[in-house]
Every structure is written in structure tokens, then in C-alpha cells.
JSON list of C-alpha atoms in Angstrom, two decimals:
[
{"chain": "A", "resi": 1, "resn": "GLN", "atom": "CA", "xyz": [11.55, 118.24, 235.92]},
{"chain": "A", "resi": 2, "resn": "VAL", "atom": "CA", "xyz": [12.77, 114.83, 236.97]},
{"chain": "A", "resi": 3, "resn": "GLN", "atom": "CA", "xyz": [10.50, 112.22, 236.57]},
{"chain": "A", "resi": 4, "resn": "LEU", "atom": "CA", "xyz": [10.81, 108.51, 237.74]},
{"chain": "A", "resi": 5, "resn": "GLN", "atom": "CA", "xyz": [8.58, 105.48, 236.55]},
{"chain": "A", "resi": 6, "resn": "GLU", "atom": "CA", "xyz": [9.22, 101.92, 238.23]},
{"chain": "A", "resi": 7, "resn": "SER", "atom": "CA", "xyz": [8.70, 98.87, 235.93]},
{"chain": "A", "resi": 8, "resn": "GLY", "atom": "CA", "xyz": [8.39, 95.29, 236.86]},
{"chain": "A", "resi": 9, "resn": "PRO", "atom": "CA", "xyz": [6.44, 91.99, 237.57]},
{"chain": "A", "resi": 10, "resn": "GLY", "atom": "CA", "xyz": [3.56, 92.52, 240.08]},
{"chain": "A", "resi": 11, "resn": "LEU", "atom": "CA", "xyz": [3.80, 88.68, 241.31]},
{"chain": "A", "resi": 12, "resn": "VAL", "atom": "CA", "xyz": [6.70, 86.90, 242.24]},
{"chain": "A", "resi": 13, "resn": "LYS", "atom": "CA", "xyz": [7.08, 83.45, 243.62]},
{"chain": "A", "resi": 14, "resn": "PRO", "atom": "CA", "xyz": [8.67, 82.67, 246.84]},
{"chain": "A", "resi": 15, "resn": "SER", "atom": "CA", "xyz": [12.64, 82.14, 246.53]},
{"chain": "A", "resi": 16, "resn": "GLN", "atom": "CA", "xyz": [12.94, 83.60, 243.17]},
{"chain": "A", "resi": 17, "resn": "THR", "atom": "CA", "xyz": [14.13, 86.91, 242.24]},
{"chain": "A", "resi": 18, "resn": "LEU", "atom": "CA", "xyz": [12.67, 90.22, 242.01]},
{"chain": "A", "resi": 19, "resn": "SER", "atom": "CA", "xyz": [13.80, 92.64, 239.26]},
{"chain": "A", "resi": 20, "resn": "LEU", "atom": "CA", "xyz": [12.59, 95.84, 239.07]},
{"chain": "A", "resi": 21, "resn": "THR", "atom": "CA", "xyz": [13.56, 98.98, 236.87]},
{"chain": "A", "resi": 22, "resn": "CYS", "atom": "CA", "xyz": [13.67, 102.67, 237.33]},
{"chain": "A", "resi": 23, "resn": "THR", "atom": "CA", "xyz": [13.68, 104.77, 234.20]},
{"chain": "A", "resi": 24, "resn": "VAL", "atom": "CA", "xyz": [14.45, 108.45, 234.60]},
{"chain": "A", "resi": 25, "resn": "SER", "atom": "CA", "xyz": [13.34, 111.43, 232.46]},
{"chain": "A", "resi": 26, "resn": "GLY", "atom": "CA", "xyz": [13.97, 115.17, 232.92]},
{"chain": "A", "resi": 27, "resn": "GLY", "atom": "CA", "xyz": [17.60, 114.33, 234.02]},
{"chain": "A", "resi": 28, "resn": "SER", "atom": "CA", "xyz": [20.47, 112.07, 233.66]},
{"chain": "A", "resi": 29, "resn": "ILE", "atom": "CA", "xyz": [21.65, 109.63, 236.08]},
{"chain": "A", "resi": 30, "resn": "THR", "atom": "CA", "xyz": [25.23, 110.40, 235.85]},
{"chain": "A", "resi": 31, "resn": "THR", "atom": "CA", "xyz": [24.35, 114.09, 236.83]},
{"chain": "A", "resi": 32, "resn": "VAL", "atom": "CA", "xyz": [27.06, 115.00, 239.45]},
{"chain": "A", "resi": 33, "resn": "TYR", "atom": "CA", "xyz": [25.60, 114.56, 243.01]},
{"chain": "A", "resi": 34, "resn": "TYR", "atom": "CA", "xyz": [22.29, 112.70, 242.00]},
{"chain": "A", "resi": 35, "resn": "TYR", "atom": "CA", "xyz": [21.95, 109.51, 244.16]},
{"chain": "A", "resi": 36, "resn": "TRP", "atom": "CA", "xyz": [19.21, 107.01, 242.59]},
{"chain": "A", "resi": 37, "resn": "ASN", "atom": "CA", "xyz": [17.72, 105.17, 245.54]},
{"chain": "A", "resi": 38, "resn": "TRP", "atom": "CA", "xyz": [15.44, 102.06, 246.12]},
{"chain": "A", "resi": 39, "resn": "ILE", "atom": "CA", "xyz": [12.75, 102.40, 249.06]},
{"chain": "A", "resi": 40, "resn": "ARG", "atom": "CA", "xyz": [9.68, 99.95, 250.13]},
{"chain": "A", "resi": 41, "resn": "GLN", "atom": "CA", "xyz": [7.06, 99.92, 252.34]},
{"chain": "A", "resi": 42, "resn": "PRO", "atom": "CA", "xyz": [5.86, 97.08, 253.19]},
{"chain": "A", "resi": 43, "resn": "PRO", "atom": "CA", "xyz": [1.87, 96.88, 253.97]},
{"chain": "A", "resi": 44, "resn": "GLY", "atom": "CA", "xyz": [1.20, 98.53, 257.48]},
{"chain": "A", "resi": 45, "resn": "LYS", "atom": "CA", "xyz": [4.98, 99.40, 258.04]},
{"chain": "A", "resi": 46, "resn": "GLU", "atom": "CA", "xyz": [7.08, 102.40, 257.23]},
{"chain": "A", "resi": 47, "resn": "LEU", "atom": "CA", "xyz": [9.27, 103.31, 254.49]},
{"chain": "A", "resi": 48, "resn": "GLU", "atom": "CA", "xyz": [12.54, 101.07, 254.21]},
{"chain": "A", "resi": 49, "resn": "TRP", "atom": "CA", "xyz": [15.67, 102.35, 252.51]},
{"chain": "A", "resi": 50, "resn": "MET", "atom": "CA", "xyz": [17.12, 99.40, 250.40]},
{"chain": "A", "resi": 51, "resn": "GLY", "atom": "CA", "xyz": [19.74, 100.84, 248.18]},
{"chain": "A", "resi": 52, "resn": "ALA", "atom": "CA", "xyz": [21.47, 103.57, 246.08]},
{"chain": "A", "resi": 53, "resn": "ILE", "atom": "CA", "xyz": [23.80, 103.91, 243.43]},
{"chain": "A", "resi": 54, "resn": "THR", "atom": "CA", "xyz": [25.48, 107.07, 242.66]},
{"chain": "A", "resi": 55, "resn": "TYR", "atom": "CA", "xyz": [25.98, 109.24, 239.50]},
{"chain": "A", "resi": 56, "resn": "VAL", "atom": "CA", "xyz": [29.46, 107.74, 239.29]},
{"chain": "A", "resi": 57, "resn": "GLY", "atom": "CA", "xyz": [28.21, 104.18, 239.35]},
{"chain": "A", "resi": 58, "resn": "SER", "atom": "CA", "xyz": [28.72, 103.40, 243.09]},
{"chain": "A", "resi": 59, "resn": "THR", "atom": "CA", "xyz": [26.38, 101.29, 245.23]},
{"chain": "A", "resi": 60, "resn": "TYR", "atom": "CA", "xyz": [25.44, 101.37, 248.53]},
{"chain": "A", "resi": 61, "resn": "TYR", "atom": "CA", "xyz": [23.07, 98.68, 250.30]},
{"chain": "A", "resi": 62, "resn": "SER", "atom": "CA", "xyz": [20.72, 98.82, 253.84]},
{"chain": "A", "resi": 63, "resn": "PRO", "atom": "CA", "xyz": [23.14, 96.41, 256.06]},
{"chain": "A", "resi": 64, "resn": "SER", "atom": "CA", "xyz": [19.93, 94.01, 256.23]},
{"chain": "A", "resi": 65, "resn": "LEU", "atom": "CA", "xyz": [19.35, 93.75, 252.80]},
{"chain": "A", "resi": 66, "resn": "LYS", "atom": "CA", "xyz": [23.04, 93.70, 251.45]},
{"chain": "A", "resi": 67, "resn": "SER", "atom": "CA", "xyz": [23.66, 89.71, 250.84]},
{"chain": "A", "resi": 68, "resn": "ARG", "atom": "CA", "xyz": [20.24, 89.80, 248.74]},
{"chain": "A", "resi": 69, "resn": "THR", "atom": "CA", "xyz": [20.36, 92.99, 247.01]},
{"chain": "A", "resi": 70, "resn": "SER", "atom": "CA", "xyz": [22.12, 94.43, 243.72]},
{"chain": "A", "resi": 71, "resn": "ILE", "atom": "CA", "xyz": [21.70, 97.80, 242.29]},
{"chain": "A", "resi": 72, "resn": "ALA", "atom": "CA", "xyz": [22.67, 98.44, 238.52]},
{"chain": "A", "resi": 73, "resn": "ARG", "atom": "CA", "xyz": [22.49, 101.33, 236.12]},
{"chain": "A", "resi": 74, "resn": "ASP", "atom": "CA", "xyz": [22.39, 101.37, 232.48]},
{"chain": "A", "resi": 75, "resn": "THR", "atom": "CA", "xyz": [23.75, 104.60, 231.29]},
{"chain": "A", "resi": 76, "resn": "SER", "atom": "CA", "xyz": [22.39, 104.10, 227.67]},
{"chain": "A", "resi": 77, "resn": "LYS", "atom": "CA", "xyz": [18.86, 103.44, 228.56]},
{"chain": "A", "resi": 78, "resn": "ASN", "atom": "CA", "xyz": [19.15, 106.25, 231.99]},
{"chain": "A", "resi": 79, "resn": "GLN", "atom": "CA", "xyz": [17.94, 103.49, 234.08]},
{"chain": "A", "resi": 80, "resn": "CYS", "atom": "CA", "xyz": [18.66, 102.07, 237.28]},
{"chain": "A", "resi": 81, "resn": "THR", "atom": "CA", "xyz": [17.69, 98.45, 238.45]},
{"chain": "A", "resi": 82, "resn": "LEU", "atom": "CA", "xyz": [16.92, 96.52, 241.47]},
{"chain": "A", "resi": 83, "resn": "GLN", "atom": "CA", "xyz": [17.18, 92.60, 242.09]},
{"chain": "A", "resi": 84, "resn": "LEU", "atom": "CA", "xyz": [16.46, 91.20, 245.00]},
{"chain": "A", "resi": 85, "resn": "VAL", "atom": "CA", "xyz": [17.37, 87.26, 245.37]},
{"chain": "A", "resi": 86, "resn": "SER", "atom": "CA", "xyz": [15.44, 84.66, 247.25]},
{"chain": "A", "resi": 87, "resn": "VAL", "atom": "CA", "xyz": [12.29, 86.44, 247.91]},
{"chain": "A", "resi": 88, "resn": "THR", "atom": "CA", "xyz": [9.87, 85.59, 250.59]},
{"chain": "A", "resi": 89, "resn": "PRO", "atom": "CA", "xyz": [6.16, 86.89, 251.47]},
{"chain": "A", "resi": 90, "resn": "GLU", "atom": "CA", "xyz": [7.85, 89.22, 253.90]},
{"chain": "A", "resi": 91, "resn": "ASP", "atom": "CA", "xyz": [9.19, 91.15, 250.79]},
{"chain": "A", "resi": 92, "resn": "THR", "atom": "CA", "xyz": [5.83, 92.26, 249.60]},
{"chain": "A", "resi": 93, "resn": "ALA", "atom": "CA", "xyz": [5.74, 95.92, 249.29]},
{"chain": "A", "resi": 94, "resn": "VAL", "atom": "CA", "xyz": [5.19, 98.89, 247.29]},
{"chain": "A", "resi": 95, "resn": "TYR", "atom": "CA", "xyz": [8.50, 99.56, 245.59]},
{"chain": "A", "resi": 96, "resn": "TYR", "atom": "CA", "xyz": [9.89, 103.07, 244.77]},
{"chain": "A", "resi": 97, "resn": "CYS", "atom": "CA", "xyz": [12.94, 104.89, 243.09]},
{"chain": "A", "resi": 98, "resn": "ALA", "atom": "CA", "xyz": [13.70, 108.23, 244.23]},
{"chain": "A", "resi": 99, "resn": "GLU", "atom": "CA", "xyz": [16.25, 110.89, 243.58]},
{"chain": "A", "resi": 100, "resn": "SER", "atom": "CA", "xyz": [18.43, 112.54, 246.62]},
{"chain": "A", "resi": 101, "resn": "LYS", "atom": "CA", "xyz": [21.20, 115.38, 246.34]},
{"chain": "A", "resi": 102, "resn": "SER", "atom": "CA", "xyz": [23.18, 113.04, 249.07]},
{"chain": "A", "resi": 103, "resn": "LEU", "atom": "CA", "xyz": [23.22, 109.78, 250.18]},
{"chain": "A", "resi": 104, "resn": "ILE", "atom": "CA", "xyz": [20.54, 108.89, 252.82]},
{"chain": "A", "resi": 105, "resn": "ILE", "atom": "CA", "xyz": [21.64, 105.51, 254.81]},
{"chain": "A", "resi": 106, "resn": "GLY", "atom": "CA", "xyz": [19.04, 104.35, 257.48]},
{"chain": "A", "resi": 107, "resn": "PRO", "atom": "CA", "xyz": [15.67, 105.34, 258.63]},
{"chain": "A", "resi": 108, "resn": "THR", "atom": "CA", "xyz": [13.70, 107.46, 256.06]},
{"chain": "A", "resi": 109, "resn": "THR", "atom": "CA", "xyz": [11.20, 109.61, 255.43]},
{"chain": "A", "resi": 110, "resn": "LYS", "atom": "CA", "xyz": [9.68, 111.18, 251.99]},
{"chain": "A", "resi": 111, "resn": "ASN", "atom": "CA", "xyz": [10.95, 114.59, 252.66]},
{"chain": "A", "resi": 112, "resn": "LEU", "atom": "CA", "xyz": [14.54, 113.56, 252.37]},
{"chain": "A", "resi": 113, "resn": "TYR", "atom": "CA", "xyz": [14.28, 113.06, 248.37]},
{"chain": "A", "resi": 114, "resn": "ASP", "atom": "CA", "xyz": [13.67, 115.42, 245.99]},
{"chain": "A", "resi": 115, "resn": "TYR", "atom": "CA", "xyz": [12.11, 113.47, 243.48]},
{"chain": "A", "resi": 116, "resn": "TRP", "atom": "CA", "xyz": [10.03, 109.77, 243.65]},
{"chain": "A", "resi": 117, "resn": "GLY", "atom": "CA", "xyz": [8.05, 107.36, 241.34]},
{"chain": "A", "resi": 118, "resn": "GLN", "atom": "CA", "xyz": [5.25, 106.60, 241.81]},
{"chain": "A", "resi": 119, "resn": "GLY", "atom": "CA", "xyz": [5.86, 102.85, 243.03]},
{"chain": "A", "resi": 120, "resn": "THR", "atom": "CA", "xyz": [5.13, 99.64, 241.96]},
{"chain": "A", "resi": 121, "resn": "GLN", "atom": "CA", "xyz": [3.21, 97.01, 243.71]},
{"chain": "A", "resi": 122, "resn": "VAL", "atom": "CA", "xyz": [5.36, 93.56, 244.69]},
{"chain": "A", "resi": 123, "resn": "THR", "atom": "CA", "xyz": [3.62, 90.85, 245.78]},
{"chain": "A", "resi": 124, "resn": "VAL", "atom": "CA", "xyz": [5.43, 87.40, 247.03]},
{"chain": "A", "resi": 125, "resn": "SER", "atom": "CA", "xyz": [3.27, 84.60, 246.84]},
{"chain": "A", "resi": 126, "resn": "SER", "atom": "CA", "xyz": [2.93, 81.31, 245.64]}
]
């Protein structure tokens, strides 16, 4: 059973960089056809797909966030990372990592993914 765990600071100041890590257990991030996604849900809003990194390390980003987002991986630690630069209070959300067997771009729902982390609350505030 694949398990995902997000970690990172819960509070980030405006204009700074948000950095999160997703640690994967029970499976390898290099397993063929596994995609590792970052998704967020601002308060009172729907899930928003941010981007993904594939089993070979290719990255894909939401067009609306592409200029501020970077996703990477550390295969030795079986981890994926998310960086979001120049954050504003509008970036306040619960951030999730999730695994899928295909690339999902655009509007998203939980049932499109096989495994989810529990999510981590990130608040952007001075």
C-alpha cells in the first residue's frame, strides 16, 4: 500500500517561497506509469491541480501557476518536492500530494487519484 506524507512549514510570509516535501512509502517514485501530483484546496474553494512529476522525472505544471511553481524529486529519499515562489495570502490552502496512473491536467477531483497524503495546511500571512 502506497502512503504519502506531506511536510513543511505551516506559516509562510508574503513574498517568500513555500517549500513542501512529499515522502512516499510502500512504493517507488520511479515505478513505471506512476505520476506524483501536487494539489491544493484554498478555504471554501475546489481542489486545484498544481503540477506533477513523472516516474522518469518529467514535470508538468498548471498554466496559471507555472511561472511560480517548481516540482522536483529525490530518488534516494523517495521524495517529491514543491516550491511556490512569491506567495500571497491567496496561496493559503491545504496542500496535498497524490499519486495517479495517468497525467491529469486541469479540473480535478479526488477520485482521479489512487493515493493521497493527509494534506498539510499552509497559511500565508505576515
